Amino acid sequence: AAAMMRMNGQIDVLIPRGGAGLIRACVDNATVPVIETGTGICHVYVDRAADLDMALDILENAKCSRPSVCNAEEVCLVHSAVAERFLPMLHAALTGSVQVSGQVSSPVPVELRLGERAAAILPGTPAGPMDFDTEFLDYILAVKVVDSLEEAIAHIAAHSTGHSDAIVTRNRQAAQTF
């Protein structure tokens, strides 16, 4: 990477994709032009009309397949109408406590940092003041229960870096609004 940063005449531009350390190293050390990218505080919102098995598959993949990349999920928002059913499924799959839907649960347990309402449903670590504004780049997931699509959108607008946010829903209007 260090050699590539100085390949003037051979590389037109660098676009670093990764954690804050890589991005900062390119910006500080490159002699070729750099397009500075941002970090990713990526959200997945599980809507009241979500296919919960699909949501679980998406969340497990988005958090566990490569947790140290900028498009890994860092925050899960769950609609209160499905939280009682979905959060135990999520906990089981990500903490490795049991198998879900016949699938092998996550190979590395994910630490759940729980907002107040999620903590009333699940055991886990209470979310701290910065947990919804942190790019963990690790097996850590902040989880919050919301009461509406609008509340989820407002949370994402306030806390996301706008990198890769998603909604899981079967409701076309909710998807279009998101």
PDB file of C-alpha atoms in Angstrom:
ATOM      1  CA  ALA A   1       0.000   0.000   0.000  1.00  0.00           C
ATOM      2  CA  ALA A   2       2.825   2.411   0.843  1.00  0.00           C
ATOM      3  CA  ALA A   3       4.442   1.826  -2.558  1.00  0.00           C
ATOM      4  CA  MET A   4       1.138   2.353  -4.363  1.00  0.00           C
ATOM      5  CA  MET A   5       0.715   5.687  -2.616  1.00  0.00           C
ATOM      6  CA  ARG A   6       3.829   6.962  -4.404  1.00  0.00           C
ATOM      7  CA  MET A   7       3.297   5.513  -7.896  1.00  0.00           C
ATOM      8  CA  ASN A   8       2.995   8.863  -9.663  1.00  0.00           C
ATOM      9  CA  GLY A   9       2.464   8.403 -13.378  1.00  0.00           C
ATOM     10  CA  GLN A  10       1.297   4.823 -12.893  1.00  0.00           C
ATOM     11  CA  ILE A  11      -1.739   5.338 -10.661  1.00  0.00           C
ATOM     12  CA  ASP A  12      -4.076   8.208 -11.463  1.00  0.00           C
ATOM     13  CA  VAL A  13      -5.935   8.308  -8.153  1.00  0.00           C
ATOM     14  CA  LEU A  14      -6.293   6.334  -4.920  1.00  0.00           C
ATOM     15  CA  ILE A  15      -9.680   5.752  -3.355  1.00  0.00           C
ATOM     16  CA  PRO A  16      -8.956   4.093   0.001  1.00  0.00           C
ATOM     17  CA  ARG A  17     -11.702   1.791   1.217  1.00  0.00           C
ATOM     18  CA  GLY A  18     -11.378   0.578   4.769  1.00  0.00           C
ATOM     19  CA  GLY A  19     -10.972   1.816   8.284  1.00  0.00           C
ATOM     20  CA  ALA A  20     -10.057   5.290   9.414  1.00  0.00           C
ATOM     21  CA  GLY A  21      -6.377   4.307   9.820  1.00  0.00           C
ATOM     22  CA  LEU A  22      -5.999   3.303   6.179  1.00  0.00           C
ATOM     23  CA  ILE A  23      -7.816   6.386   4.944  1.00  0.00           C
ATOM     24  CA  ARG A  24      -5.662   8.677   7.111  1.00  0.00           C
ATOM     25  CA  ALA A  25      -2.452   6.918   5.990  1.00  0.00           C
ATOM     26  CA  CYS A  26      -3.344   7.494   2.320  1.00  0.00           C
ATOM     27  CA  VAL A  27      -4.300  11.128   2.841  1.00  0.00           C
ATOM     28  CA  ASP A  28      -1.145  11.830   4.869  1.00  0.00           C
ATOM     29  CA  ASN A  29       1.397   9.857   2.808  1.00  0.00           C
ATOM     30  CA  ALA A  30       0.264   9.588  -0.802  1.00  0.00           C
ATOM     31  CA  THR A  31       1.968  11.596  -3.526  1.00  0.00           C
ATOM     32  CA  VAL A  32      -0.691  10.559  -6.055  1.00  0.00           C
ATOM     33  CA  PRO A  33      -4.109  12.210  -5.790  1.00  0.00           C
ATOM     34  CA  VAL A  34      -6.431  10.712  -3.144  1.00  0.00           C
ATOM     35  CA  ILE A  35     -10.203  10.813  -2.992  1.00  0.00           C
ATOM     36  CA  GLU A  36     -10.815  10.728   0.729  1.00  0.00           C
ATOM     37  CA  THR A  37     -13.653   8.410   1.656  1.00  0.00           C
ATOM     38  CA  GLY A  38     -15.461   8.369   4.933  1.00  0.00           C
ATOM     39  CA  THR A  39     -15.838   5.759   7.554  1.00  0.00           C
ATOM     40  CA  GLY A  40     -18.979   3.714   7.690  1.00  0.00           C
ATOM     41  CA  ILE A  41     -21.452   3.736  10.520  1.00  0.00           C
ATOM     42  CA  CYS A  42     -23.849   1.515   8.609  1.00  0.00           C
ATOM     43  CA  HIS A  43     -27.393   0.792   9.759  1.00  0.00           C
ATOM     44  CA  VAL A  44     -29.886  -1.967   9.034  1.00  0.00           C
ATOM     45  CA  TYR A  45     -33.492  -1.164   9.950  1.00  0.00           C
ATOM     46  CA  VAL A  46     -35.798  -4.145  10.468  1.00  0.00           C
ATOM     47  CA  ASP A  47     -39.243  -2.798   9.658  1.00  0.00           C
ATOM     48  CA  ARG A  48     -42.493  -4.037  11.139  1.00  0.00           C
ATOM     49  CA  ALA A  49     -43.245  -5.650   7.751  1.00  0.00           C
ATOM     50  CA  ALA A  50     -39.881  -7.422   7.460  1.00  0.00           C
ATOM     51  CA  ASP A  51     -39.383 -11.070   6.633  1.00  0.00           C
ATOM     52  CA  LEU A  52     -37.602 -11.847   9.913  1.00  0.00           C
ATOM     53  CA  ASP A  53     -35.624 -14.800   8.577  1.00  0.00           C
ATOM     54  CA  MET A  54     -34.382 -12.647   5.709  1.00  0.00           C
ATOM     55  CA  ALA A  55     -33.524  -9.851   8.144  1.00  0.00           C
ATOM     56  CA  LEU A  56     -31.554 -12.287  10.279  1.00  0.00           C
ATOM     57  CA  ASP A  57     -29.593 -13.539   7.258  1.00  0.00           C
ATOM     58  CA  ILE A  58     -28.826  -9.983   6.159  1.00  0.00           C
ATOM     59  CA  LEU A  59     -27.765  -8.878   9.628  1.00  0.00           C
ATOM     60  CA  GLU A  60     -25.546 -11.880  10.229  1.00  0.00           C
ATOM     61  CA  ASN A  61     -23.837 -11.405   6.874  1.00  0.00           C
ATOM     62  CA  ALA A  62     -23.518  -7.621   7.249  1.00  0.00           C
ATOM     63  CA  LYS A  63     -21.908  -7.910  10.698  1.00  0.00           C
ATOM     64  CA  CYS A  64     -20.009 -11.196  10.634  1.00  0.00           C
ATOM     65  CA  SER A  65     -18.691 -11.782   7.128  1.00  0.00           C
ATOM     66  CA  ARG A  66     -16.086  -8.981   7.322  1.00  0.00           C
ATOM     67  CA  PRO A  67     -16.585  -6.839  10.419  1.00  0.00           C
ATOM     68  CA  SER A  68     -13.469  -4.737   9.853  1.00  0.00           C
ATOM     69  CA  VAL A  69     -14.574  -3.147   6.566  1.00  0.00           C
ATOM     70  CA  CYS A  70     -16.245   0.231   6.184  1.00  0.00           C
ATOM     71  CA  ASN A  71     -19.527  -1.223   4.912  1.00  0.00           C
ATOM     72  CA  ALA A  72     -19.984  -3.644   7.824  1.00  0.00           C
ATOM     73  CA  GLU A  73     -23.118  -3.084   9.828  1.00  0.00           C
ATOM     74  CA  GLU A  74     -22.572  -1.233  13.101  1.00  0.00           C
ATOM     75  CA  VAL A  75     -26.160  -0.442  14.145  1.00  0.00           C
ATOM     76  CA  CYS A  76     -29.359  -2.479  14.025  1.00  0.00           C
ATOM     77  CA  LEU A  77     -32.675  -0.676  14.446  1.00  0.00           C
ATOM     78  CA  VAL A  78     -35.731  -2.857  15.058  1.00  0.00           C
ATOM     79  CA  HIS A  79     -39.365  -1.768  14.907  1.00  0.00           C
ATOM     80  CA  SER A  80     -41.094  -2.257  18.251  1.00  0.00           C
ATOM     81  CA  ALA A  81     -43.886  -4.293  16.625  1.00  0.00           C
ATOM     82  CA  VAL A  82     -41.396  -7.118  15.846  1.00  0.00           C
ATOM     83  CA  ALA A  83     -38.757  -6.549  18.535  1.00  0.00           C
ATOM     84  CA  GLU A  84     -40.088  -9.171  20.987  1.00  0.00           C
ATOM     85  CA  ARG A  85     -39.904 -11.846  18.267  1.00  0.00           C
ATOM     86  CA  PHE A  86     -36.854 -10.699  16.340  1.00  0.00           C
ATOM     87  CA  LEU A  87     -34.357  -9.658  19.007  1.00  0.00           C
ATOM     88  CA  PRO A  88     -34.129 -13.149  20.580  1.00  0.00           C
ATOM     89  CA  MET A  89     -33.492 -14.552  17.087  1.00  0.00           C
ATOM     90  CA  LEU A  90     -30.769 -11.963  16.530  1.00  0.00           C
ATOM     91  CA  HIS A  91     -29.221 -12.637  19.933  1.00  0.00           C
ATOM     92  CA  ALA A  92     -29.157 -16.377  19.337  1.00  0.00           C
ATOM     93  CA  ALA A  93     -27.599 -16.062  15.882  1.00  0.00           C
ATOM     94  CA  LEU A  94     -24.967 -13.450  16.702  1.00  0.00           C
ATOM     95  CA  THR A  95     -23.891 -14.468  20.168  1.00  0.00           C
ATOM     96  CA  GLY A  96     -23.543 -18.100  19.176  1.00  0.00           C
ATOM     97  CA  SER A  97     -25.800 -19.299  21.970  1.00  0.00           C
ATOM     98  CA  VAL A  98     -27.989 -21.595  19.818  1.00  0.00           C
ATOM     99  CA  GLN A  99     -28.735 -22.496  16.234  1.00  0.00           C
ATOM    100  CA  VAL A 100     -31.420 -20.504  14.428  1.00  0.00           C
ATOM    101  CA  SER A 101     -33.524 -21.928  11.589  1.00  0.00           C
ATOM    102  CA  GLY A 102     -31.206 -24.931  11.361  1.00  0.00           C
ATOM    103  CA  GLN A 103     -28.259 -22.693  10.442  1.00  0.00           C
ATOM    104  CA  VAL A 104     -24.966 -22.648  12.251  1.00  0.00           C
ATOM    105  CA  SER A 105     -24.793 -19.527  14.356  1.00  0.00           C
ATOM    106  CA  SER A 106     -22.045 -16.930  14.032  1.00  0.00           C
ATOM    107  CA  PRO A 107     -18.558 -18.446  14.450  1.00  0.00           C
ATOM    108  CA  VAL A 108     -17.379 -15.477  16.518  1.00  0.00           C
ATOM    109  CA  PRO A 109     -19.755 -14.144  19.166  1.00  0.00           C
ATOM    110  CA  VAL A 110     -20.908 -10.597  18.550  1.00  0.00           C
ATOM    111  CA  GLU A 111     -21.120  -8.265  21.530  1.00  0.00           C
ATOM    112  CA  LEU A 112     -24.501  -6.558  21.510  1.00  0.00           C
ATOM    113  CA  ARG A 113     -24.594  -2.990  22.843  1.00  0.00           C
ATOM    114  CA  LEU A 114     -28.238  -2.525  23.710  1.00  0.00           C
ATOM    115  CA  GLY A 115     -30.346   0.583  23.812  1.00  0.00           C
ATOM    116  CA  GLU A 116     -32.690   0.788  26.807  1.00  0.00           C
ATOM    117  CA  ARG A 117     -35.684  -0.872  25.136  1.00  0.00           C
ATOM    118  CA  ALA A 118     -33.583  -3.621  23.546  1.00  0.00           C
ATOM    119  CA  ALA A 119     -31.992  -4.294  26.957  1.00  0.00           C
ATOM    120  CA  ALA A 120     -35.466  -4.892  28.372  1.00  0.00           C
ATOM    121  CA  ILE A 121     -35.802  -7.797  25.916  1.00  0.00           C
ATOM    122  CA  LEU A 122     -32.257  -9.201  25.755  1.00  0.00           C
ATOM    123  CA  PRO A 123     -29.261  -9.747  27.989  1.00  0.00           C
ATOM    124  CA  GLY A 124     -26.219  -7.790  26.898  1.00  0.00           C
ATOM    125  CA  THR A 125     -24.076  -4.748  27.423  1.00  0.00           C
ATOM    126  CA  PRO A 126     -25.969  -1.471  27.853  1.00  0.00           C
ATOM    127  CA  ALA A 127     -25.194   0.936  25.015  1.00  0.00           C
ATOM    128  CA  GLY A 128     -22.932   3.804  25.993  1.00  0.00           C
ATOM    129  CA  PRO A 129     -23.305   7.404  24.874  1.00  0.00           C
ATOM    130  CA  MET A 130     -21.125   6.915  21.748  1.00  0.00           C
ATOM    131  CA  ASP A 131     -22.193   3.425  20.696  1.00  0.00           C
ATOM    132  CA  PHE A 132     -24.597   4.676  18.014  1.00  0.00           C
ATOM    133  CA  ASP A 133     -21.883   6.974  16.614  1.00  0.00           C
ATOM    134  CA  THR A 134     -18.997   4.490  16.492  1.00  0.00           C
ATOM    135  CA  GLU A 135     -17.528   2.533  13.632  1.00  0.00           C
ATOM    136  CA  PHE A 136     -16.539  -0.527  15.663  1.00  0.00           C
ATOM    137  CA  LEU A 137     -14.813  -2.488  12.860  1.00  0.00           C
ATOM    138  CA  ASP A 138     -15.177  -5.474  15.162  1.00  0.00           C
ATOM    139  CA  TYR A 139     -17.706  -8.047  16.349  1.00  0.00           C
ATOM    140  CA  ILE A 140     -19.760  -5.378  18.146  1.00  0.00           C
ATOM    141  CA  LEU A 141     -23.278  -4.294  17.185  1.00  0.00           C
ATOM    142  CA  ALA A 142     -25.350  -1.462  18.653  1.00  0.00           C
ATOM    143  CA  VAL A 143     -29.059  -2.364  18.804  1.00  0.00           C
ATOM    144  CA  LYS A 144     -32.000  -0.012  19.306  1.00  0.00           C
ATOM    145  CA  VAL A 145     -35.778  -0.422  19.249  1.00  0.00           C
ATOM    146  CA  VAL A 146     -37.762   2.282  17.425  1.00  0.00           C
ATOM    147  CA  ASP A 147     -41.500   2.885  17.109  1.00  0.00           C
ATOM    148  CA  SER A 148     -41.764   3.917  13.472  1.00  0.00           C
ATOM    149  CA  LEU A 149     -40.114   4.163  10.083  1.00  0.00           C
ATOM    150  CA  GLU A 150     -39.848   7.907  10.646  1.00  0.00           C
ATOM    151  CA  GLU A 151     -37.988   7.384  13.936  1.00  0.00           C
ATOM    152  CA  ALA A 152     -35.591   4.970  12.200  1.00  0.00           C
ATOM    153  CA  ILE A 153     -34.955   7.470   9.398  1.00  0.00           C
ATOM    154  CA  ALA A 154     -34.371  10.278  11.915  1.00  0.00           C
ATOM    155  CA  HIS A 155     -31.923   8.112  13.879  1.00  0.00           C
ATOM    156  CA  ILE A 156     -30.036   7.195  10.722  1.00  0.00           C
ATOM    157  CA  ALA A 157     -29.929  10.835   9.600  1.00  0.00           C
ATOM    158  CA  ALA A 158     -28.450  11.815  12.968  1.00  0.00           C
ATOM    159  CA  HIS A 159     -25.957   8.943  13.384  1.00  0.00           C
ATOM    160  CA  SER A 160     -25.072   7.434   9.996  1.00  0.00           C
ATOM    161  CA  THR A 161     -22.137   8.416   7.823  1.00  0.00           C
ATOM    162  CA  GLY A 162     -24.383   7.787   4.807  1.00  0.00           C
ATOM    163  CA  HIS A 163     -22.197   4.942   3.578  1.00  0.00           C
ATOM    164  CA  SER A 164     -24.425   1.863   3.402  1.00  0.00           C
ATOM    165  CA  ASP A 165     -27.767   1.879   5.184  1.00  0.00           C
ATOM    166  CA  ALA A 166     -30.580  -0.579   4.526  1.00  0.00           C
ATOM    167  CA  ILE A 167     -34.181  -1.372   5.317  1.00  0.00           C
ATOM    168  CA  VAL A 168     -35.589  -4.889   5.472  1.00  0.00           C
ATOM    169  CA  THR A 169     -39.298  -4.780   4.665  1.00  0.00           C
ATOM    170  CA  ARG A 170     -41.979  -6.296   2.470  1.00  0.00           C
ATOM    171  CA  ASN A 171     -43.815  -2.949   2.411  1.00  0.00           C
ATOM    172  CA  ARG A 172     -43.107  -1.172  -0.883  1.00  0.00           C
ATOM    173  CA  GLN A 173     -44.153   2.240   0.456  1.00  0.00           C
ATOM    174  CA  ALA A 174     -41.858   1.904   3.489  1.00  0.00           C
ATOM    175  CA  ALA A 175     -38.982   0.917   1.195  1.00  0.00           C
ATOM    176  CA  GLN A 176     -39.608   3.890  -1.093  1.00  0.00           C
ATOM    177  CA  THR A 177     -39.862   6.274   1.869  1.00  0.00           C
ATOM    178  CA  PHE A 178     -36.623   4.909   3.306  1.00  0.00           C
TER     179      PHE A 178
END
